[in-house]
PDB file of C-alpha atoms in Angstrom:
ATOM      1  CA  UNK A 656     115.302 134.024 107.591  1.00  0.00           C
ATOM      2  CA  UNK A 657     117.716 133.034 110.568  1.00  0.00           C
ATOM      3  CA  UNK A 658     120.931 135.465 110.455  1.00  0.00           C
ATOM      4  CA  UNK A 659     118.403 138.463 111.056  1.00  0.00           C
ATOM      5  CA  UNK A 660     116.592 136.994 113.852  1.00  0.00           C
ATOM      6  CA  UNK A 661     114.646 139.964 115.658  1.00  0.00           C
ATOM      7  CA  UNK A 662     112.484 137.926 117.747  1.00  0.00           C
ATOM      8  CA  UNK A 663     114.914 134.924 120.057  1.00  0.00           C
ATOM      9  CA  UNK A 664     111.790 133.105 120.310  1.00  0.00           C
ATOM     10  CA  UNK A 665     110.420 133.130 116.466  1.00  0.00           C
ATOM     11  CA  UNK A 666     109.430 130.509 114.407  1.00  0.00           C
ATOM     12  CA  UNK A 667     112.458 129.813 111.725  1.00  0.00           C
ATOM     13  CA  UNK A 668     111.398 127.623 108.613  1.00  0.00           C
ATOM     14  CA  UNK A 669     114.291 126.627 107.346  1.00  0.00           C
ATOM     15  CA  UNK A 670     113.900 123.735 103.936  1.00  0.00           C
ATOM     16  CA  UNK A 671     116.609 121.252 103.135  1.00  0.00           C
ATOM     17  CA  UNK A 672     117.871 119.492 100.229  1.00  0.00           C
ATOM     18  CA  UNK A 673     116.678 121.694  97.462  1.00  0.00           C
ATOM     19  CA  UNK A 674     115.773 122.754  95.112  1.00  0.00           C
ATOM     20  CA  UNK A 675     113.389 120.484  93.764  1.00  0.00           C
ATOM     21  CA  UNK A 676     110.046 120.122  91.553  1.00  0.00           C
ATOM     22  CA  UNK A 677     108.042 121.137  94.867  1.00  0.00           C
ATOM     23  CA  UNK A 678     110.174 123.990  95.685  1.00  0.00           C
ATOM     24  CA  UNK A 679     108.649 126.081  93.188  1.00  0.00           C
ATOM     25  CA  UNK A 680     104.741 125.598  94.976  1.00  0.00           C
ATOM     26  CA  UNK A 681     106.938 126.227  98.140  1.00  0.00           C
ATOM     27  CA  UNK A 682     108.039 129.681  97.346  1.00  0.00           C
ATOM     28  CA  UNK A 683     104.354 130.654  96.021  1.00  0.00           C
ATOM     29  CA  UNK A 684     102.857 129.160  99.312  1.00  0.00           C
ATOM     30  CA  UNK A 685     105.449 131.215 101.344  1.00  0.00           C
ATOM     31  CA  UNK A 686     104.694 134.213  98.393  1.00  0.00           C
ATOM     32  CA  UNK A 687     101.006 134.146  99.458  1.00  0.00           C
ATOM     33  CA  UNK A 688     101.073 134.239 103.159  1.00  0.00           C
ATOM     34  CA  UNK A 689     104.094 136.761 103.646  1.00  0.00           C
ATOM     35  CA  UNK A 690     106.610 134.365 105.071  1.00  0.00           C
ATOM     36  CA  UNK A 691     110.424 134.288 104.590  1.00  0.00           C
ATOM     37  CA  UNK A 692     112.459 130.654 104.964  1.00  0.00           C
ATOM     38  CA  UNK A 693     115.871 129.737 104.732  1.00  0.00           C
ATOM     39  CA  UNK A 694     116.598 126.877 102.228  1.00  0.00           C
ATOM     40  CA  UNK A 695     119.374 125.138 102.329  1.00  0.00           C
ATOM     41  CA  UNK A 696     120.638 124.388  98.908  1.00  0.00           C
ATOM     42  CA  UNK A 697     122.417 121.597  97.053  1.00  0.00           C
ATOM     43  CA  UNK A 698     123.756 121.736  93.144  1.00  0.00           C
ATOM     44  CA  UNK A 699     120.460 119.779  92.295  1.00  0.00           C
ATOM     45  CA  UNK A 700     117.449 121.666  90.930  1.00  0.00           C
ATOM     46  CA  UNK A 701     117.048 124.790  88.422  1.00  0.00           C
ATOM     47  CA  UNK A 702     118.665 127.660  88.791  1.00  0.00           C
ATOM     48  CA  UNK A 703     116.120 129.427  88.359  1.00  0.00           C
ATOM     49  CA  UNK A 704     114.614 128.459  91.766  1.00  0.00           C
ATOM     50  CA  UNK A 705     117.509 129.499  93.822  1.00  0.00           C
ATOM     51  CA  UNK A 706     117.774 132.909  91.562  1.00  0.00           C
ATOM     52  CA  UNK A 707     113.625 133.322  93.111  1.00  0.00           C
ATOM     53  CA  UNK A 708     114.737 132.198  96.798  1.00  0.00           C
ATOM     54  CA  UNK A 709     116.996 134.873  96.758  1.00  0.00           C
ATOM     55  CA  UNK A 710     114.941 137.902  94.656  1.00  0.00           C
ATOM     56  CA  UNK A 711     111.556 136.912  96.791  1.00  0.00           C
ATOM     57  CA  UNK A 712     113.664 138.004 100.086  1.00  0.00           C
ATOM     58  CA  UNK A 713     113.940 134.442 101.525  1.00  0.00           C
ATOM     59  CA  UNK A 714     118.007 133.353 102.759  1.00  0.00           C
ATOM     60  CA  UNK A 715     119.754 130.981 100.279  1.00  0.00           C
ATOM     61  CA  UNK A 716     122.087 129.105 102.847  1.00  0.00           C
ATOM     62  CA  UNK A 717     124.452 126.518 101.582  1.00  0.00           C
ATOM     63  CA  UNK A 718     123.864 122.514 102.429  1.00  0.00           C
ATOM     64  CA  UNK A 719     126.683 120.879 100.349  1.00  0.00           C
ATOM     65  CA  UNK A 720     126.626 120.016  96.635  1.00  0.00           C
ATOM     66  CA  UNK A 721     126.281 116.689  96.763  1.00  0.00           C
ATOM     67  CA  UNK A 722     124.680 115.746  99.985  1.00  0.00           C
ATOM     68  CA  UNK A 723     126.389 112.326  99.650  1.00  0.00           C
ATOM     69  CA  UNK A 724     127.778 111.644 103.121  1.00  0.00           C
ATOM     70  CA  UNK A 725     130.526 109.241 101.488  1.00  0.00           C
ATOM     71  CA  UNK A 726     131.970 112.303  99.663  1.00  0.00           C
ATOM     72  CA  UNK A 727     131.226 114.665 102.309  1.00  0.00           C
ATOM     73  CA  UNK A 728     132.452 113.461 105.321  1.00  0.00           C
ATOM     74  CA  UNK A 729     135.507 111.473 103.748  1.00  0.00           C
ATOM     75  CA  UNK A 730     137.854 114.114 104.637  1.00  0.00           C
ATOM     76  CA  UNK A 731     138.029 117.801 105.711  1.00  0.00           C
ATOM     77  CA  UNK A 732     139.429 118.729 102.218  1.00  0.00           C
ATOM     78  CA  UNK A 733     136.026 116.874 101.273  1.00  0.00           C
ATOM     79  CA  UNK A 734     134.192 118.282 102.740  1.00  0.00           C
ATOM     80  CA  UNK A 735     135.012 121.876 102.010  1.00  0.00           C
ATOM     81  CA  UNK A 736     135.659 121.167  97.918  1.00  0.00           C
ATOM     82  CA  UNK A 737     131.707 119.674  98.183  1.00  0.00           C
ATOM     83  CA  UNK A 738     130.594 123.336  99.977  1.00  0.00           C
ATOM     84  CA  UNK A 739     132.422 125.447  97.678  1.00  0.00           C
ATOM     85  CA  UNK A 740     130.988 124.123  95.001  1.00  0.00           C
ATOM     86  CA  UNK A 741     127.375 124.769  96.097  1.00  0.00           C
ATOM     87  CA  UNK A 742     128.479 128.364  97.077  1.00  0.00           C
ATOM     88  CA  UNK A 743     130.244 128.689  93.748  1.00  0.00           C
ATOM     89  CA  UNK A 744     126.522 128.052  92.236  1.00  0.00           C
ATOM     90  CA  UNK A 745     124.060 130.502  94.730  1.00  0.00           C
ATOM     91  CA  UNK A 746     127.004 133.093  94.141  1.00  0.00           C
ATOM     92  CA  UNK A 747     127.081 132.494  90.134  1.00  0.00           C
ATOM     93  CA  UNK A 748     123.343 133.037  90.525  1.00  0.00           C
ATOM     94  CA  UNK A 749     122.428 135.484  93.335  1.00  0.00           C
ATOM     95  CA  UNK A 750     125.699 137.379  93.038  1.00  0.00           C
ATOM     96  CA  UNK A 751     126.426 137.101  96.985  1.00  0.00           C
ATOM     97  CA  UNK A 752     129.017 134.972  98.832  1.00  0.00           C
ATOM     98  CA  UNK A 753     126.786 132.693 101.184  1.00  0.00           C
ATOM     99  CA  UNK A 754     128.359 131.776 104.904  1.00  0.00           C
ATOM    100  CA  UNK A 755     125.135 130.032 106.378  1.00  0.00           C
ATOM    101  CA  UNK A 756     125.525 126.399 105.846  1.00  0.00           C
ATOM    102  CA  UNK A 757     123.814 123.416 107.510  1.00  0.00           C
ATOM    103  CA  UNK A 758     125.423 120.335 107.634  1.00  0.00           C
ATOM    104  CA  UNK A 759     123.752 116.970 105.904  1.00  0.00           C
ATOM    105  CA  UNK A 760     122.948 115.276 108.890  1.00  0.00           C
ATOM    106  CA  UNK A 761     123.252 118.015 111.476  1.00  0.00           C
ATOM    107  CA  UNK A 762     126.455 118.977 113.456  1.00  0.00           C
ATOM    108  CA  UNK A 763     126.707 116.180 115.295  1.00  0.00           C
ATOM    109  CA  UNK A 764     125.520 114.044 113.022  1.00  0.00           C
ATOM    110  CA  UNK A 765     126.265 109.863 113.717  1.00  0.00           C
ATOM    111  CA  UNK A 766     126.476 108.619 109.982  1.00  0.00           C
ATOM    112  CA  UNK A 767     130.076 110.704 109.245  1.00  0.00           C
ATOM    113  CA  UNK A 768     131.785 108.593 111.829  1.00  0.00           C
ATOM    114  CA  UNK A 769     131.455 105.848 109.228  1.00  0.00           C
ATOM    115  CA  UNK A 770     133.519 107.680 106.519  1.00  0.00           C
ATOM    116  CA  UNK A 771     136.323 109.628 109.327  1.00  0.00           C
ATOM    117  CA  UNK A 772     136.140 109.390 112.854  1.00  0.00           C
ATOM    118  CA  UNK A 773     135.841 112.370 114.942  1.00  0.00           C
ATOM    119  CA  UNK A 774     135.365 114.540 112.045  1.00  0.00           C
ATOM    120  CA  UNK A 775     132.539 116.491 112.907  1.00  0.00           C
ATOM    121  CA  UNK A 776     134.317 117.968 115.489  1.00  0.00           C
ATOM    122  CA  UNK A 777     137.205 118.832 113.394  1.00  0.00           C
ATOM    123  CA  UNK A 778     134.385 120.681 110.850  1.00  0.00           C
ATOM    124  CA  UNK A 779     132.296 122.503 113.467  1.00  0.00           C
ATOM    125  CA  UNK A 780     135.356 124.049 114.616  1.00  0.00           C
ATOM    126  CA  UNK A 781     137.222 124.584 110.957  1.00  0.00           C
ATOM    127  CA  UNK A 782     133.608 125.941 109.541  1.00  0.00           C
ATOM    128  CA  UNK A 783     133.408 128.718 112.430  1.00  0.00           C
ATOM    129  CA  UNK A 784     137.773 129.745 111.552  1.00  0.00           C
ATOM    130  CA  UNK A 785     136.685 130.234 108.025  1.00  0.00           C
ATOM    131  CA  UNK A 786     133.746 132.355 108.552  1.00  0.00           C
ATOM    132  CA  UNK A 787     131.156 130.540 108.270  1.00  0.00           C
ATOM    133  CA  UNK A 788     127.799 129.877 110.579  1.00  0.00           C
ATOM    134  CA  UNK A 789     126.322 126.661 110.594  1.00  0.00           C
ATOM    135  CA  UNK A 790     122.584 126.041 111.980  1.00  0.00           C
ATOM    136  CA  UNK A 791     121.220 122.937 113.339  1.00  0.00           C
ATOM    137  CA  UNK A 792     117.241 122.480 113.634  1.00  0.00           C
ATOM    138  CA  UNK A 793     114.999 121.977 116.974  1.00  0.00           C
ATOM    139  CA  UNK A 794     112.162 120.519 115.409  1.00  0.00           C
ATOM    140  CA  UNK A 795     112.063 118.136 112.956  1.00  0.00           C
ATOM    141  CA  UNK A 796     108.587 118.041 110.895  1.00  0.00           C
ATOM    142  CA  UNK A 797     109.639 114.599 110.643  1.00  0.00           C
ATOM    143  CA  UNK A 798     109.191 114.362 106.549  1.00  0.00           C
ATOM    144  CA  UNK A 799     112.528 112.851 106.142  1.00  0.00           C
ATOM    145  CA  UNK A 800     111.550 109.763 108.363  1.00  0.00           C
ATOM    146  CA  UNK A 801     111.128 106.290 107.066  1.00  0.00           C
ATOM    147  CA  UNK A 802     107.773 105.636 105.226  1.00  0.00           C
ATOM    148  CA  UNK A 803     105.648 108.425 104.193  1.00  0.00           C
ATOM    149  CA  UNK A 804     104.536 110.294 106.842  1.00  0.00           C
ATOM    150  CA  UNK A 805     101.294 112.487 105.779  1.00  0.00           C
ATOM    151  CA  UNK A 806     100.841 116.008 104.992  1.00  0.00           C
ATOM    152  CA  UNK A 807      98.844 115.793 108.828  1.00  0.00           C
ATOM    153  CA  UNK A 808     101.480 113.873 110.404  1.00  0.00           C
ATOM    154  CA  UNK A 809     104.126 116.334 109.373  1.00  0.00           C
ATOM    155  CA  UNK A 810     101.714 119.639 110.226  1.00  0.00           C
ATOM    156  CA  UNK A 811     101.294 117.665 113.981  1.00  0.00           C
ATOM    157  CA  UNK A 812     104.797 117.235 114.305  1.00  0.00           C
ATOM    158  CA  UNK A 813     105.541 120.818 113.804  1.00  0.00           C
ATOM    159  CA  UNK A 814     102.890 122.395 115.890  1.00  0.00           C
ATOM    160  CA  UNK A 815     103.271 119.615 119.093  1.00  0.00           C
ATOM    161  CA  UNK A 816     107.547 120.600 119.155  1.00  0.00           C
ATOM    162  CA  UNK A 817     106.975 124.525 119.019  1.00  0.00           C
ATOM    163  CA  UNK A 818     108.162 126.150 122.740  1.00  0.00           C
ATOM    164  CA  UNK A 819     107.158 129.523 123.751  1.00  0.00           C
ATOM    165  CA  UNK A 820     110.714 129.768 125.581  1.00  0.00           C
ATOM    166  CA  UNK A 821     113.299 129.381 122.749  1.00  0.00           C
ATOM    167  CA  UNK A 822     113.516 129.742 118.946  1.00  0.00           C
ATOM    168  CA  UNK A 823     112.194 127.053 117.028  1.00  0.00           C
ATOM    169  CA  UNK A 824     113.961 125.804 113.731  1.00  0.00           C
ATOM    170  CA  UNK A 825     112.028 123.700 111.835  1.00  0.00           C
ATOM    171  CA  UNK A 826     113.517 121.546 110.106  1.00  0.00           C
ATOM    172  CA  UNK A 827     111.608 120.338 106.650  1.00  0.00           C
ATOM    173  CA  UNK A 828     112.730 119.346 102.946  1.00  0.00           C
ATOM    174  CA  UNK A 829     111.435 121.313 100.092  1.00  0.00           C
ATOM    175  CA  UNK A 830     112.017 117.425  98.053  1.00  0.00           C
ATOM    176  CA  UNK A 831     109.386 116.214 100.045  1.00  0.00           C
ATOM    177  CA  UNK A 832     105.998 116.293  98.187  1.00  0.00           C
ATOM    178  CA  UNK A 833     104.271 115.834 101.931  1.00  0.00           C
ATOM    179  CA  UNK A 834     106.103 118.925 103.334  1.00  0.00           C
ATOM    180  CA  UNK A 835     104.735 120.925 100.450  1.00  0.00           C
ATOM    181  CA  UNK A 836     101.306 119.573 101.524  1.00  0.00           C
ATOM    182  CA  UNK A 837     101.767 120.169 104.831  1.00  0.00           C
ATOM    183  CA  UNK A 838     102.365 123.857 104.428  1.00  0.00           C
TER     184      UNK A 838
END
């Protein structure tokens, strides 16, 4: 979970890109050892999934329907037509208005400059006016890297970025078969 955060210097698991085929071993992993996430959600993937994200206690945060940076980031109005869509869907499903979001990329992402200068700026600022809360990550498990980093690699990446001094937002992507692994 992240907008209940008890502990400033927890451990936040937070899974982008979703849902997916490996979401659904995801949520019984997390199931079995106690653990709630936040997954950030696109229009792909079941229903079904998102309906268990939400019933099994776990935050269903919004990541943009598409999660195509050419439509995202071509525009403002873009922008926010792509994220009302997705909340459209978790609220159609869950029957609760999501405000968490995470944007593809992170907010201050590099790759939006090539579709609208400056825009990120613009959105950090317009997301916050409309009431919403956008979360970046601190540490990457590194499964959306080129290649195909292993279940190890990803597990090491974690564990060697975790500080004792700050919360720690992992970053990971329930589409990634080696992130499921890893967990």
């Amino acid at each position: 979970m992240i907008w209940e955060i008890d502990d400033p210097y927890g451990v936040y698991l937070t899974f982008d890109d979703g849902p997916s085929a490996n979401t659904l071993e995801i949520l019984d992993i997390l199931k079995e050892e106690g653990v709630e996430a936040t997954f950030f959600v696109t229009s792909k993937g079941p229903d079904n999934l998102i309906k268990r994200m939400h019933d099994e206690g776990h935050t269903v945060a919004l990541h943009t329907a598409t999660h195509n940076y050419a439509t995202v980031y071509a525009s403002v109005d873009s922008y926010f037509n792509d994220l009302i869509t997705v909340q459209n869907r978790v609220k159609n499903i869950t029957g609760q208005t999501s405000y968490i979001i995470r944007f593809p990329g992170g907010s201050s992402n590099t790759v939006s400059r090539n579709y609208s200068q400056g825009i990120m700026s613009t959105l950090t600022s317009e997301v916050v006016r409309r009431g919403y809360r956008y979360y970046d990550w601190n540490v990457s498990s590194g499964d959306a890297a080129g290649g195909n980093p292993s279940s190890e690699q990803i597990k090491n990446n974690v564990i060697n970025s975790l500080r004792k001094d700050r919360s720690n937002m992992v970053l990971m992507h329930d589409i990634k078969a080696c992130t499921r692994d890893a967990l």
